[in-house]
DNA sequence: TTGAAAGCGCTAACAC
DNA sequence: GTGTTAGCGCTTTCAA
């Protein structure tokens, strides 16, 4: 690396402490010596070793971000927003992926802690009391997003249940006779954190209860494309409500290969409003859960925790229904 | 944080060196004392301070990754691949965005260097001799991707020119009478690194020269959607060749709003083969530049440089033309 | 206004 | 086998 304060001190004929004072502009110091030191620092292109500084100050100005993977549009949008918001505060980010693997998530968190990040933002696949204890065992502020780990852990999310309920209501108002809720296997609770999907399912069920004349189906199997397609075999007017845009897109693609298109043959609604949708026809109806807003809110909450400002540790944001072209009123006969 | 080697030493009644030996499994040590130390380490949940280790070893096991932003599909795919490949080698990544801002790119690089990353992967907006000197002023290996900064700087990319040439040839074989090459403003050379676009343009020109009977148009203006649409006003059979899928998608969207669709009204080809295309109809013809492969190649090249293995510092990968539905043979009259 | 000395937590050279 | 000592580059008392 470059030059150190020690060498600068020798060059300027002063002590390291004086150099430090000049560089950090603290304490009393003779303006002339200060100028001389600053000039030398510039000439020799001095730059502080951030590791050393972090070691002694116990603060690195890094926040760790742990998510599933970056390939997912939702996380990519999130990440971008987190980086920008963090940078505004003079912080940088350290990204770690857990690939939906509980053990890997733990390892990544441990490593980030060992690297002394000042805080973390975590989209967890783990949950429960035991994991809560694990997270609390670090004396580092951690803000969770998307999936709730447990009560008491700082969390930023949206009103998942209300969003689902509202969406289903709107769909049913359009006269669909059958509603199919599609999500990842809920029985995988022991394998991953399916908090958001459970919440959305609850919202779905709540809304369906108010329309007892309509048929409700839940598909949470692994290989669900075929199962979904099967739902279209009766003559009922059917709509799919997918817990995630990606899955909605996959389903539309699959159904298209079978010669079926929305909105003519089926209704479909997603969740997330990922930006891929801009380019897809027909425009998918979906729910905007404002990844960017969740991201910036999480970062700001994290900073409040880092700075030990007293603060509410739970922030639930609003959602917005995005009317696309895949949910339509009953066609005239 | 947790317990330190110093405290462990006191607990076990040995010196710090012995603790270190037990922990790192180096040097001669009595198996019994070792076991005792390891047990204590476990009981007290000892974990090494990675900052301190990095400081003394001069190695952090981090690589810095500097890209435009993560929202771009291409970079997201890239990043994911980089993270995974790095992790395989026991390394982690530190992400920094430059947002197409030359100065910010420099700042980010400096900061990563100050944090003593062991190497960097850089998709640069800068270029030229001066910048080359800047990069070389760090004694940290840096591998550039996408855009070439200057000869002599380690670089991983694909055969951009050949790819463009081949693509144009294939398009022309389908009988299109007019070819429009679309890319960002090439006059912005002073503002950003437009290396890949220049390469592709060259390939375009080379191919066009072999078909003197066809009309060639280049559009590299900022607000080019309208200009592109204007190209369809004559009655010629026209194909667009866009230097980037995103722009192709934007153009298709725009033209659709004007009531024009591919392949009936125009041909269009992209570049990158981003995964968004999977969900878009019609399937865009494009060129696969294998973001993942570039990523893993770059990481591996970087490790060779870090480990000072003698190595070629330039790796140019192959491309593949992806036949979609937006380039078709002349319709029968 | 300046400097000496100690310490962050780890590793490494050398002596016993 | 084990311990002593020194050092990475920075910050922070405390004393002059």
XYZ file of C-alpha atoms (C1' of nucleotides) in Angstrom:
698
model
C 0.000 0.000 0.000
C 0.895 3.636 0.193
C 2.512 5.689 2.850
C 1.620 5.503 6.538
C 1.258 8.106 9.231
C 4.463 6.850 10.732
C 6.400 7.613 7.581
C 4.647 10.922 7.147
C 5.685 11.802 10.668
C 9.296 11.102 9.894
C 9.141 13.085 6.670
C 7.647 16.076 8.412
C 9.825 15.764 11.440
C 6.903 15.523 13.842
C 5.222 12.773 15.818
C 2.528 10.479 14.565
C 0.080 12.127 16.882
C 0.638 15.471 15.252
C 0.172 13.978 11.845
C -3.034 12.469 13.030
C -4.205 15.790 14.339
C -3.511 17.477 11.052
C -5.224 14.775 9.063
C -8.321 14.569 11.167
C -8.466 18.249 11.975
C -8.828 17.654 15.690
C -7.148 19.141 18.718
C -4.970 22.185 18.791
C -2.277 22.335 16.203
C -0.058 24.991 14.738
C -1.559 26.033 11.406
C 1.851 25.992 9.791
C 2.783 22.478 10.818
C -0.679 21.425 9.829
C -0.329 22.856 6.350
C 3.052 21.256 5.966
C 1.707 17.888 6.969
C -1.306 18.164 4.706
C 0.929 19.102 1.840
C 3.204 16.155 2.453
C 0.171 13.894 2.748
C -0.989 15.056 -0.626
C 2.434 14.814 -2.216
C 2.931 11.300 -1.030
C -0.661 10.386 -1.726
C -1.373 9.337 1.818
C -4.562 7.402 2.382
C -5.678 5.958 5.681
C -5.800 2.220 6.091
C -9.447 1.603 6.690
C -8.865 -1.797 8.244
C -6.608 -0.352 10.884
C -9.022 2.429 11.556
C -11.909 0.022 11.788
C -9.965 -2.131 14.186
C -9.267 0.621 16.617
C -12.539 2.491 16.293
C -14.698 -0.583 16.304
C -16.647 0.861 13.399
C -16.258 0.032 9.736
C -18.966 2.045 7.999
C -20.092 -1.109 6.312
C -23.475 -2.691 6.426
C -23.952 -6.287 5.479
C -26.827 -7.262 3.243
C -27.933 -10.866 3.145
C -30.442 -11.932 0.534
C -31.460 -15.015 -1.391
C -29.725 -14.100 -4.618
C -29.309 -11.128 -6.874
C -30.766 -12.695 -9.953
C -34.200 -12.194 -8.591
C -35.533 -8.876 -9.854
C -37.028 -8.071 -6.520
C -33.740 -8.351 -4.667
C -31.823 -6.560 -7.358
C -34.093 -3.539 -7.109
C -33.827 -3.753 -3.368
C -30.086 -3.954 -3.385
C -29.655 -1.020 -5.644
C -31.810 1.098 -3.398
C -29.946 -0.071 -0.319
C -26.578 0.770 -1.813
C -27.656 4.257 -2.751
C -29.300 5.022 0.542
C -26.320 3.676 2.460
C -23.900 5.717 0.408
C -25.844 8.854 1.231
C -24.957 8.195 4.856
C -21.330 7.492 4.092
C -21.772 3.752 4.413
C -20.970 0.918 2.046
C -22.413 -2.487 1.566
C -21.140 -5.978 1.800
C -23.310 -8.428 -0.019
C -23.807 -12.031 0.923
C -26.164 -14.541 -0.650
C -27.740 -17.412 1.198
C -29.396 -19.195 -1.714
C -32.347 -20.237 0.374
C -30.069 -22.282 2.563
C -30.566 -21.870 6.281
C -27.091 -22.971 7.258
C -25.464 -20.762 4.686
C -27.427 -17.811 5.936
C -26.042 -18.348 9.390
C -22.505 -18.661 8.114
C -22.816 -15.494 6.124
C -24.125 -13.589 9.117
C -21.303 -14.847 11.281
C -18.731 -13.837 8.741
C -20.174 -10.378 8.353
C -20.187 -10.006 12.105
C -16.585 -11.152 12.263
C -15.816 -8.493 9.723
C -17.383 -6.041 12.060
C -20.006 -4.591 9.823
C -21.842 -1.894 11.726
C -25.237 -3.359 10.917
C -27.059 -5.821 8.699
C -30.120 -6.001 6.538
C -31.435 -9.490 6.276
C -33.994 -11.212 4.141
C -34.087 -14.400 6.130
C -35.056 -17.958 5.372
C -34.853 -18.816 9.031
C -37.365 -18.005 11.695
C -38.446 -18.718 15.223
C -37.242 -18.153 18.736
C -33.991 -20.031 18.373
C -32.992 -17.978 15.394
C -34.033 -14.836 17.153
C -31.603 -15.716 19.918
C -28.935 -16.347 17.345
C -29.432 -12.913 15.836
C -29.486 -11.286 19.231
C -26.241 -12.970 20.187
C -24.429 -10.466 18.004
C -24.354 -7.050 19.457
C -24.887 -5.677 15.977
C -28.147 -4.094 14.877
C -29.978 -6.242 12.350
C -33.036 -5.213 10.387
C -35.053 -7.942 8.707
C -37.066 -7.404 5.562
C -39.680 -9.449 3.699
C -39.804 -12.386 6.022
C -40.455 -11.903 9.676
C -38.084 -13.895 11.859
C -39.864 -13.401 15.143
C -41.620 -10.747 17.156
C -39.162 -8.288 18.572
C -36.669 -8.402 15.730
C -36.586 -5.130 13.797
C -38.637 -5.585 10.692
C -39.693 -3.677 7.607
C -42.381 -5.050 5.354
C -45.689 -4.297 3.777
C -49.260 -5.157 4.660
C -49.126 -8.503 2.927
C -52.415 -9.828 4.220
C -54.382 -6.701 3.505
C -52.859 -6.515 0.062
C -53.871 -10.069 -0.773
C -57.348 -9.559 0.614
C -57.869 -6.396 -1.343
C -56.517 -7.946 -4.522
C -58.781 -10.966 -4.261
C -61.772 -8.771 -3.618
C -61.051 -6.788 -6.732
C -60.635 -9.904 -8.794
C -63.858 -11.418 -7.571
C -65.726 -8.232 -8.327
C -64.877 -8.901 -11.932
C -67.002 -12.004 -11.796
C -64.464 -14.820 -11.702
C -66.084 -18.029 -10.466
C -62.965 -19.822 -9.340
C -59.857 -18.436 -7.633
C -56.590 -20.339 -7.498
C -53.942 -19.184 -5.054
C -50.474 -20.275 -6.136
C -47.392 -20.208 -3.908
C -44.330 -22.257 -2.914
C -44.891 -25.328 -0.741
C -46.108 -24.115 2.636
C -45.099 -27.405 4.162
C -41.510 -26.312 3.616
C -41.796 -24.171 6.699
C -38.991 -26.172 8.255
C -36.838 -25.543 5.214
C -37.448 -21.908 4.515
C -39.202 -18.855 5.769
C -42.500 -18.668 3.950
C -43.909 -15.895 6.092
C -45.035 -13.678 3.239
C -46.784 -16.504 1.459
C -48.646 -17.505 4.569
C -49.711 -13.953 5.106
C -50.955 -13.674 1.571
C -52.770 -16.969 1.835
C -54.553 -15.740 4.930
C -55.611 -12.631 3.083
C -56.813 -14.816 0.252
C -58.871 -16.965 2.566
C -60.361 -14.009 4.364
C -61.537 -12.512 1.117
C -62.884 -15.792 -0.204
C -64.978 -16.271 2.883
C -66.984 -13.243 1.906
C -67.821 -14.831 -1.415
C -69.114 -18.265 -0.457
C -70.496 -18.847 -3.947
C -67.031 -18.825 -5.519
C -64.675 -21.761 -5.581
C -61.306 -21.426 -3.843
C -58.288 -23.568 -4.632
C -54.806 -23.417 -3.129
C -51.856 -24.861 -4.986
C -48.625 -24.934 -3.050
C -46.938 -27.881 -4.608
C -43.459 -27.882 -5.992
C -44.233 -28.745 -9.561
C -47.340 -26.701 -9.891
C -47.510 -25.578 -13.492
C -49.397 -28.640 -14.611
C -51.673 -28.517 -11.603
C -52.524 -24.948 -12.451
C -53.241 -25.803 -16.047
C -55.510 -28.579 -14.843
C -57.649 -26.025 -13.065
C -58.703 -24.630 -16.408
C -60.277 -27.855 -17.604
C -63.729 -27.211 -16.223
C -65.712 -24.461 -17.824
C -65.515 -22.067 -14.909
C -64.184 -18.589 -15.305
C -60.938 -18.874 -13.400
C -58.312 -16.485 -12.057
C -54.890 -17.290 -10.617
C -53.464 -15.234 -7.818
C -49.722 -15.887 -7.726
C -47.625 -15.088 -4.695
C -44.856 -13.546 -6.795
C -44.637 -12.080 -10.290
C -41.991 -14.477 -11.429
C -44.273 -17.365 -10.878
C -47.095 -15.594 -12.662
C -44.815 -15.048 -15.629
C -43.756 -18.673 -15.628
C -47.355 -19.745 -15.542
C -48.366 -17.447 -18.379
C -45.523 -18.790 -20.433
C -46.518 -22.362 -19.731
C -50.158 -21.772 -20.485
C -49.294 -19.987 -23.676
C -47.439 -23.092 -24.803
C -50.750 -24.873 -24.284
C -52.515 -22.357 -26.464
C -54.128 -20.480 -23.577
C -53.893 -16.740 -23.148
C -54.923 -14.185 -20.566
C -57.313 -12.481 -20.210
C -59.371 -14.466 -22.705
C -58.865 -17.909 -21.200
C -57.991 -17.082 -17.607
C -57.352 -14.221 -15.255
C -54.043 -13.852 -13.458
C -52.539 -11.563 -10.879
C -49.009 -11.408 -9.526
C -47.307 -9.864 -6.527
C -44.212 -7.618 -6.354
C -44.503 -5.469 -9.474
C -41.002 -6.281 -10.651
C -39.791 -4.103 -13.487
C -39.620 -6.977 -15.937
C -43.355 -6.536 -16.274
C -42.874 -3.366 -18.276
C -41.905 -5.393 -21.274
C -44.360 -8.238 -20.991
C -47.663 -8.426 -22.814
C -50.352 -8.569 -21.649
C -49.537 -6.251 -18.765
C -49.776 -8.364 -15.646
C -52.049 -7.099 -12.913
C -50.090 -7.119 -9.699
C -49.433 -5.595 -6.322
C -46.679 -3.074 -5.873
C -44.841 -3.693 -2.657
C -42.334 -0.959 -3.388
C -39.045 -2.783 -3.035
C -37.217 0.529 -3.137
C -39.245 1.992 -0.352
C -38.807 -1.056 1.822
C -35.093 -0.834 1.138
C -34.659 2.793 2.076
C -36.881 2.412 5.095
C -34.815 -0.544 6.254
C -31.566 1.341 5.818
C -32.842 4.306 7.736
C -34.194 2.163 10.518
C -30.838 0.447 10.684
C -29.024 3.745 11.056
C -31.318 4.760 13.859
C -30.462 1.535 15.620
C -26.761 1.990 14.969
C -26.920 5.475 16.390
C -28.972 4.156 19.256
C -31.764 6.598 18.700
C -34.884 5.451 20.415
C -37.081 4.078 17.709
C -39.991 1.841 16.833
C -38.434 -1.276 15.386
C -41.258 -2.313 13.143
C -42.332 -0.495 10.035
C -45.128 -1.768 7.871
C -45.525 0.074 4.600
C -48.465 0.405 2.311
C -49.014 -1.369 -0.962
C -50.682 -0.411 -4.215
C -52.737 -2.511 -6.558
C -51.531 -2.228 -10.131
C -54.307 -2.715 -12.624
C -52.967 -4.523 -15.640
C -54.714 -6.289 -18.475
C -54.929 -9.779 -17.069
C -57.946 -9.326 -14.857
C -61.060 -8.249 -16.723
C -64.753 -8.005 -16.213
C -66.808 -10.921 -17.485
C -66.843 -10.889 -21.232
C -70.210 -10.290 -22.834
C -71.778 -13.424 -24.189
C -17.716 -8.456 20.173
C -16.900 -11.823 21.621
C -13.879 -13.160 23.371
C -10.315 -12.589 22.182
C -7.256 -14.798 22.016
C -5.800 -12.842 24.887
C -8.681 -13.734 27.156
C -8.709 -17.307 25.954
C -5.039 -17.495 26.831
C -5.731 -16.329 30.344
C -8.610 -18.750 30.740
C -6.523 -21.683 29.576
C -3.449 -20.574 31.434
C -1.273 -20.500 28.317
C 0.189 -17.808 26.109
C -1.566 -16.196 23.196
C 0.806 -17.883 20.811
C -0.254 -21.277 22.031
C -3.866 -20.335 21.621
C -3.069 -19.219 18.137
C -1.351 -22.492 17.398
C -4.315 -24.476 18.587
C -6.770 -22.385 16.659
C -4.895 -22.400 13.408
C -3.569 -25.906 13.746
C -0.015 -24.850 12.997
C 3.321 -25.636 14.608
C 3.974 -28.189 17.290
C 1.548 -28.286 20.148
C 0.621 -30.755 22.818
C -2.600 -32.470 21.755
C -4.017 -32.105 25.227
C -3.451 -28.396 25.554
C -4.771 -28.041 22.056
C -7.977 -29.865 22.877
C -8.420 -27.844 26.007
C -8.003 -24.620 24.094
C -10.363 -25.683 21.347
C -12.928 -26.641 23.910
C -12.638 -23.317 25.657
C -12.834 -21.560 22.324
C -16.064 -23.344 21.603
C -17.491 -22.792 25.068
C -16.811 -19.107 24.940
C -17.815 -18.915 21.303
C -14.514 -17.502 20.162
C -14.409 -16.058 16.684
C -11.433 -14.347 15.138
C -11.627 -10.665 14.392
C -11.272 -10.585 10.651
C -10.257 -6.950 10.578
C -7.328 -7.576 12.842
C -6.336 -10.601 10.841
C -6.598 -8.686 7.608
C -4.483 -5.917 9.020
C -1.622 -8.114 9.981
C -1.795 -10.520 7.068
C -2.333 -7.851 4.481
C -5.057 -9.996 2.983
C -8.783 -9.678 3.493
C -10.257 -12.365 1.261
C -12.475 -9.759 -0.240
C -12.761 -8.773 -3.832
C -14.308 -5.499 -4.810
C -16.784 -5.411 -7.655
C -17.531 -2.096 -9.333
C -20.367 -1.919 -11.796
C -22.848 0.588 -13.168
C -25.788 -0.534 -11.103
C -27.491 -3.720 -10.071
C -30.833 -2.945 -11.567
C -29.537 -3.799 -14.966
C -30.269 -7.450 -15.655
C -26.902 -7.967 -17.201
C -25.008 -6.817 -14.145
C -27.278 -8.666 -11.795
C -26.596 -11.959 -13.549
C -22.937 -11.081 -13.546
C -22.862 -10.247 -9.892
C -24.571 -13.396 -8.859
C -22.083 -15.460 -10.779
C -19.181 -13.505 -9.332
C -20.391 -13.985 -5.786
C -20.756 -17.722 -6.231
C -17.458 -18.221 -7.938
C -15.694 -16.089 -5.351
C -17.279 -17.995 -2.513
C -16.005 -21.247 -3.974
C -12.530 -19.868 -3.447
C -13.252 -18.683 0.061
C -13.602 -15.075 -1.000
C -16.376 -12.579 -0.522
C -17.479 -9.574 -2.447
C -17.779 -5.942 -1.761
C -20.064 -4.200 -4.169
C -19.762 -0.645 -5.310
C -21.831 1.147 -7.922
C -20.569 3.961 -10.067
C -23.800 4.947 -11.796
C -22.007 5.794 -14.994
C -20.121 8.541 -13.213
C -16.413 8.649 -13.878
C -15.508 10.456 -10.694
C -17.611 8.171 -8.572
C -15.950 5.171 -10.112
C -12.589 6.496 -9.046
C -13.771 7.185 -5.534
C -15.194 3.732 -5.209
C -11.974 2.147 -6.378
C -9.953 4.200 -3.939
C -12.184 3.239 -1.087
C -12.033 -0.440 -1.929
C -8.266 -0.194 -2.125
C -8.187 1.550 1.247
C -10.214 -1.311 2.584
C -7.545 -3.587 1.281
C -9.601 -5.791 -0.943
C -7.339 -8.427 -2.453
C -8.502 -7.702 -5.964
C -11.167 -5.966 -8.009
C -13.448 -6.660 -10.905
C -14.345 -3.537 -12.751
C -16.831 -2.638 -15.426
C -15.412 0.764 -16.142
C -16.808 3.934 -17.621
C -13.335 5.390 -17.794
C -10.671 4.602 -20.311
C -7.352 5.688 -21.709
C -3.750 5.927 -20.659
C -4.311 8.233 -17.715
C -6.859 5.928 -16.231
C -4.635 2.973 -16.856
C -1.970 4.697 -14.788
C -4.517 5.343 -12.088
C -5.444 1.678 -11.933
C -1.828 0.624 -11.947
C -1.036 2.969 -9.078
C -2.713 0.488 -6.764
C -0.697 -2.596 -6.217
C -3.903 -4.565 -6.298
C -4.849 -6.831 -9.200
C -7.754 -5.452 -11.179
C -9.620 -7.298 -13.895
C -11.822 -5.273 -16.214
C -14.888 -6.644 -17.910
C -17.162 -5.405 -20.693
C -15.382 -2.198 -21.442
C -11.734 -2.168 -22.225
C -9.829 0.527 -20.363
C -6.561 0.259 -22.242
C -4.208 -2.298 -23.679
C -2.304 -4.052 -20.948
C -5.022 -3.951 -18.324
C -6.362 -7.441 -17.595
C -9.576 -7.852 -19.486
C -12.319 -10.386 -20.023
C -14.854 -9.898 -22.761
C -16.398 -11.470 -25.788
C -15.787 -11.120 -29.494
C -18.057 -8.122 -29.800
C -17.116 -7.213 -33.345
C -17.360 -10.706 -34.715
C -20.659 -11.186 -32.958
C -22.120 -8.061 -34.490
C -20.784 -8.938 -37.921
C -22.185 -12.416 -37.799
C -25.529 -11.204 -36.506
C -25.861 -8.626 -39.240
C -24.962 -11.180 -41.876
C -27.660 -13.477 -40.651
C -30.206 -10.721 -40.611
C -29.363 -9.621 -44.114
C -29.628 -13.164 -45.382
C -33.267 -12.965 -44.432
C -33.719 -10.310 -47.032
C -34.045 -7.100 -45.041
C -33.417 -4.080 -47.215
C -32.521 -1.597 -44.530
C -30.506 -2.121 -41.355
C -30.590 0.314 -38.463
C -27.897 0.074 -35.816
C -29.028 1.556 -32.513
C -26.742 2.413 -29.628
C -26.010 5.109 -27.016
C -24.431 8.358 -28.209
C -20.933 7.516 -29.388
C -19.958 11.141 -29.014
C -20.203 10.608 -25.269
C -16.815 9.006 -25.374
C -15.549 11.695 -23.026
C -18.343 10.929 -20.637
C -18.409 7.171 -20.599
C -16.704 4.118 -21.927
C -18.569 3.092 -25.037
C -16.037 0.488 -26.086
C -18.495 -2.333 -26.656
C -20.791 -0.200 -28.733
C -17.963 0.979 -30.926
C -16.866 -2.592 -31.425
C -20.340 -3.650 -32.374
C -20.693 -0.725 -34.717
C -17.495 -1.727 -36.455
C -18.806 -5.232 -36.870
C -22.009 -3.791 -38.222
C -20.150 -1.678 -40.756
C -17.929 -4.528 -41.850
C -20.917 -6.719 -42.549
C -22.818 -3.997 -44.326
C -19.941 -3.378 -46.682
C -20.451 -6.834 -48.072
C -24.010 -6.004 -48.946
C -23.702 -2.733 -50.860
C -27.268 -2.991 -52.111
C -28.698 -2.654 -48.617
C -29.215 0.605 -46.777
C -27.331 1.148 -43.525
C -28.378 3.630 -40.867
C -26.763 4.350 -37.507
C -28.740 5.974 -34.728
C -26.742 6.929 -31.690
C -28.728 9.837 -30.387
C -29.982 10.206 -26.880
C -33.669 10.322 -27.582
C -33.727 7.723 -30.272
C -37.098 6.026 -30.023
C -38.777 8.499 -32.319
C -35.879 8.452 -34.736
C -36.121 4.697 -34.947
C -39.831 4.812 -35.562
C -39.200 7.309 -38.319
C -37.087 4.743 -40.107
C -40.169 2.657 -40.721
C -41.952 5.301 -42.709
C -40.610 4.307 -46.077
C -41.756 1.005 -47.497
C -38.475 -0.803 -47.078
C -38.217 -4.013 -45.154
C -36.294 -2.837 -42.126
C -34.474 -4.488 -39.250
C -33.092 -2.852 -36.103
C -29.940 -4.121 -34.513
C -29.834 -2.817 -30.952
C -26.652 -2.733 -28.937
C -28.347 -4.081 -25.835
C -31.536 -6.038 -25.157
C -32.995 -3.439 -22.870
C -33.003 -0.940 -25.640
C -34.554 -3.452 -28.008
C -37.299 -4.067 -25.486
C -37.896 -0.360 -25.042
C -38.105 0.066 -28.778
C -40.530 -2.805 -29.217
C -42.688 -1.351 -26.503
C -42.643 2.047 -28.138
C -43.417 0.715 -31.580
C -46.228 -1.389 -30.234
C -47.792 1.756 -28.841
C -47.707 3.004 -32.433
C -49.463 -0.103 -33.612
C -46.369 -1.747 -35.072
C -45.270 -5.272 -34.243
C -42.348 -7.503 -35.001
C -41.775 -9.520 -37.073
C -44.649 -8.371 -39.282
C -43.752 -4.684 -39.458
C -40.045 -4.739 -38.689
C -37.205 -7.024 -37.708
C -35.267 -6.501 -34.501
C -32.291 -8.026 -32.788
C -30.800 -7.337 -29.387
C -27.549 -8.033 -27.628
C -26.889 -9.657 -24.227
C -29.603 -12.295 -23.971
C -30.776 -11.074 -20.581
C -33.131 -13.445 -18.841
C -36.029 -11.046 -19.007
C -36.423 -12.189 -22.593
C -37.817 -15.502 -21.465
C -41.091 -13.848 -20.664
C -41.389 -11.481 -23.565
C -43.321 -12.165 -26.743
C -42.298 -12.310 -29.492
C -39.049 -13.952 -28.474
C -36.331 -11.437 -29.251
C -33.509 -12.619 -31.455
C -30.279 -11.722 -29.735
C -26.673 -12.527 -29.039
C -25.721 -14.414 -25.944
C -22.600 -12.941 -24.430
C -22.785 -15.279 -21.468
C -22.629 -12.881 -18.564
C -22.105 -15.806 -16.217
C -19.179 -17.110 -18.149
C -17.547 -13.723 -18.349
C -18.055 -13.411 -14.615
C -16.499 -16.717 -13.674
C -13.668 -16.226 -16.108
C -12.964 -12.816 -14.635
C -12.952 -14.160 -11.096
C -10.603 -16.961 -12.008
C -8.282 -14.651 -13.858
C -8.284 -12.385 -10.841
C -7.291 -15.229 -8.548
C -4.451 -16.155 -10.813
C -3.247 -12.585 -10.616
C -3.679 -12.509 -6.853
C -1.690 -15.695 -6.537
C 0.857 -14.309 -8.945
C 0.605 -17.255 -11.266
C 1.987 -16.382 -14.640
C -0.978 -15.853 -16.826
C -2.320 -14.315 -19.993
C -4.205 -11.254 -18.881
C -6.692 -11.086 -21.694
C -9.484 -13.554 -22.262
C -11.912 -13.155 -25.073
C -14.829 -15.542 -24.940
C -17.119 -16.758 -27.640
C -20.666 -15.672 -28.280
C -23.753 -17.435 -29.542
C -26.483 -16.146 -31.768
C -29.894 -16.792 -30.301
C -32.527 -17.227 -32.964
C -35.770 -15.743 -31.756
C -38.917 -14.779 -33.596
C -38.147 -11.198 -34.460
C -35.985 -11.810 -37.507
C -37.747 -13.709 -40.273
C -37.328 -14.514 -43.894
C -39.157 -12.261 -46.303
C -42.857 -12.929 -46.095
C -44.407 -14.408 -49.231
C -46.337 -11.888 -51.246
C 1.020 23.135 20.697
C 3.374 18.717 20.647
C 4.998 13.981 21.892
C 5.350 9.415 24.365
C 3.129 5.401 25.259
C -0.437 2.195 25.168
C -3.810 -0.452 22.852
C -7.307 -2.469 19.065
C -6.775 -8.293 18.107
C -4.194 -10.793 15.456
C 0.237 -13.125 13.493
C 5.222 -14.208 13.127
C 10.221 -14.602 14.322
C 12.968 -16.320 17.514
C 14.416 -18.066 21.815
C 13.963 -21.373 25.501
C 6.112 -27.796 23.069
C 5.657 -23.252 24.775
C 6.467 -18.291 25.696
C 8.414 -13.640 24.779
C 8.552 -9.925 21.935
C 7.544 -7.156 18.212
C 4.612 -5.352 14.766
C 0.414 -4.431 11.258
C -1.492 1.258 10.992
C -4.394 3.623 13.319
C -6.474 6.300 17.552
C -6.439 7.946 22.217
C -5.233 9.101 26.726
C -2.019 11.680 29.414
C 1.881 14.308 30.327
C 5.069 17.827 28.985
